[in-house]
Amino acid sequence: MKMYLSMTEQDYQSVRREARLQTALALGISNAPDLIDSDLDTAIKRSDHIAHQLLHRFLVSYQQWWQKSLDLADAQTSSADERELLVKMIDERDEIRKTLLNYLGYVRARDVVNA
């Protein structure tokens, strides 16, 4: 079975950038849009270690899913085990994304209450 991948490399990189940017903005890093990714990572880590860890876990799981998707898209055939692994990677990626978003929502609410 030939896999079809509807995302481009540019889409993939855009998601990675947007995840960093939205995390930084949620943490109140006002100059976030002006920062390159490595500076965003540093600013996020300084601002909130937990958010930084969750973001890093999301980016790692997203990268692993992306690479596996590319590998399967390039393969002439894929086994049921490979497809099952990809589904598991999607679930893990989505779960850490939800955890990050929930945590950032908590941070925003906490900041409002403490303001």
One Martini backbone bead per residue (centre of mass of N, CA, C, O) as a GRO file, in nm:
protein
  115
    1MET     BB    1   0.093   0.038   0.025
    2LYS     BB    2   0.053   0.365  -0.057
    3MET     BB    3   0.142   0.656   0.078
    4TYR     BB    4  -0.011   0.972   0.165
    5LEU     BB    5   0.119   1.309   0.168
    6SER     BB    6  -0.024   1.637   0.237
    7MET     BB    7   0.242   1.743   0.337
    8THR     BB    8   0.488   1.969   0.361
    9GLU     BB    9   0.780   2.088   0.464
   10GLN     BB   10   0.666   2.369   0.515
   11ASP     BB   11   0.436   2.281   0.698
   12TYR     BB   12   0.610   2.149   0.911
   13GLN     BB   13   0.778   2.404   0.985
   14SER     BB   14   0.534   2.580   1.059
   15VAL     BB   15   0.439   2.419   1.303
   16ARG     BB   16   0.699   2.449   1.467
   17ARG     BB   17   0.695   2.757   1.481
   18GLU     BB   18   0.406   2.797   1.597
   19ALA     BB   19   0.451   2.647   1.861
   20ARG     BB   20   0.660   2.842   1.969
   21LEU     BB   21   0.505   3.107   1.939
   22GLN     BB   22   0.248   3.036   2.108
   23THR     BB   23   0.397   2.975   2.365
   24ALA     BB   24   0.530   3.249   2.405
   25LEU     BB   25   0.270   3.419   2.405
   26ALA     BB   26   0.136   3.270   2.648
   27LEU     BB   27   0.394   3.372   2.832
   28GLY     BB   28   0.451   3.687   2.744
   29ILE     BB   29   0.638   3.705   2.485
   30SER     BB   30   0.635   3.988   2.301
   31ASN     BB   31   0.897   3.932   2.094
   32ALA     BB   32   0.852   3.657   1.945
   33PRO     BB   33   0.822   3.730   1.632
   34ASP     BB   34   1.142   3.831   1.630
   35LEU     BB   35   1.233   3.542   1.682
   36ILE     BB   36   1.419   3.285   1.670
   37ASP     BB   37   1.398   2.964   1.756
   38SER     BB   38   1.635   2.957   1.962
   39ASP     BB   39   1.531   3.210   2.118
   40LEU     BB   40   1.259   3.097   2.192
   41ASP     BB   41   1.356   2.860   2.356
   42THR     BB   42   1.504   3.030   2.568
   43ALA     BB   43   1.263   3.205   2.659
   44ILE     BB   44   1.083   2.973   2.748
   45LYS     BB   45   1.271   2.848   2.957
   46ARG     BB   46   1.287   3.106   3.136
   47SER     BB   47   0.973   3.132   3.186
   48ASP     BB   48   0.894   2.796   3.144
   49HIS     BB   49   0.985   2.481   3.203
   50ILE     BB   50   0.730   2.317   3.141
   51ALA     BB   51   0.665   2.431   2.864
   52HIS     BB   52   0.933   2.350   2.741
   53GLN     BB   53   0.903   2.043   2.777
   54LEU     BB   54   0.639   2.010   2.620
   55LEU     BB   55   0.736   2.129   2.357
   56HIS     BB   56   0.967   1.933   2.310
   57ARG     BB   57   0.792   1.678   2.304
   58PHE     BB   58   0.628   1.765   2.063
   59LEU     BB   59   0.859   1.808   1.857
   60VAL     BB   60   0.961   1.519   1.869
   61SER     BB   61   0.697   1.372   1.791
   62TYR     BB   62   0.659   1.524   1.524
   63GLN     BB   63   0.924   1.436   1.391
   64GLN     BB   64   0.875   1.132   1.406
   65TRP     BB   65   0.616   1.129   1.243
   66TRP     BB   66   0.725   1.264   0.989
   67GLN     BB   67   0.943   1.055   0.919
   68LYS     BB   68   0.756   0.811   0.902
   69SER     BB   69   0.575   0.927   0.681
   70LEU     BB   70   0.796   0.952   0.470
   71ASP     BB   71   0.882   0.659   0.463
   72LEU     BB   72   0.597   0.549   0.380
   73ALA     BB   73   0.561   0.724   0.122
   74ASP     BB   74   0.826   0.595  -0.022
   75ALA     BB   75   0.711   0.331  -0.005
   76GLN     BB   76   0.571   0.070  -0.177
   77THR     BB   77   0.526  -0.062   0.105
   78SER     BB   78   0.319  -0.154   0.392
   79SER     BB   79   0.267  -0.259   0.695
   80ALA     BB   80   0.064  -0.308   0.954
   81ASP     BB   81   0.279  -0.233   1.167
   82GLU     BB   82   0.352   0.044   1.047
   83ARG     BB   83   0.068   0.165   1.061
   84GLU     BB   84   0.035   0.125   1.367
   85LEU     BB   85   0.273   0.302   1.448
   86LEU     BB   86   0.166   0.562   1.322
   87VAL     BB   87  -0.088   0.581   1.495
   88LYS     BB   88   0.063   0.596   1.762
   89MET     BB   89   0.218   0.857   1.693
   90ILE     BB   90  -0.030   1.032   1.659
   91ASP     BB   91  -0.142   0.999   1.943
   92GLU     BB   92   0.108   1.110   2.091
   93ARG     BB   93   0.117   1.384   1.954
   94ASP     BB   94  -0.172   1.473   2.037
   95GLU     BB   95  -0.140   1.445   2.345
   96ILE     BB   96   0.091   1.652   2.387
   97ARG     BB   97  -0.057   1.886   2.263
   98LYS     BB   98  -0.289   1.894   2.469
   99THR     BB   99  -0.112   1.934   2.715
  100LEU     BB  100   0.010   2.201   2.629
  101LEU     BB  101  -0.256   2.358   2.593
  102ASN     BB  102  -0.357   2.319   2.881
  103TYR     BB  103  -0.120   2.456   3.020
  104LEU     BB  104  -0.147   2.733   2.880
  105GLY     BB  105  -0.430   2.785   2.990
  106TYR     BB  106  -0.344   2.786   3.284
  107VAL     BB  107  -0.143   3.020   3.267
  108ARG     BB  108  -0.343   3.235   3.174
  109ALA     BB  109  -0.536   3.210   3.415
  110ARG     BB  110  -0.330   3.268   3.636
  111ASP     BB  111  -0.251   3.552   3.533
  112VAL     BB  112  -0.531   3.678   3.568
  113VAL     BB  113  -0.566   3.624   3.870
  114ASN     BB  114  -0.275   3.767   3.946
  115ALA     BB  115  -0.340   4.071   3.828
   0.00000   0.00000   0.00000
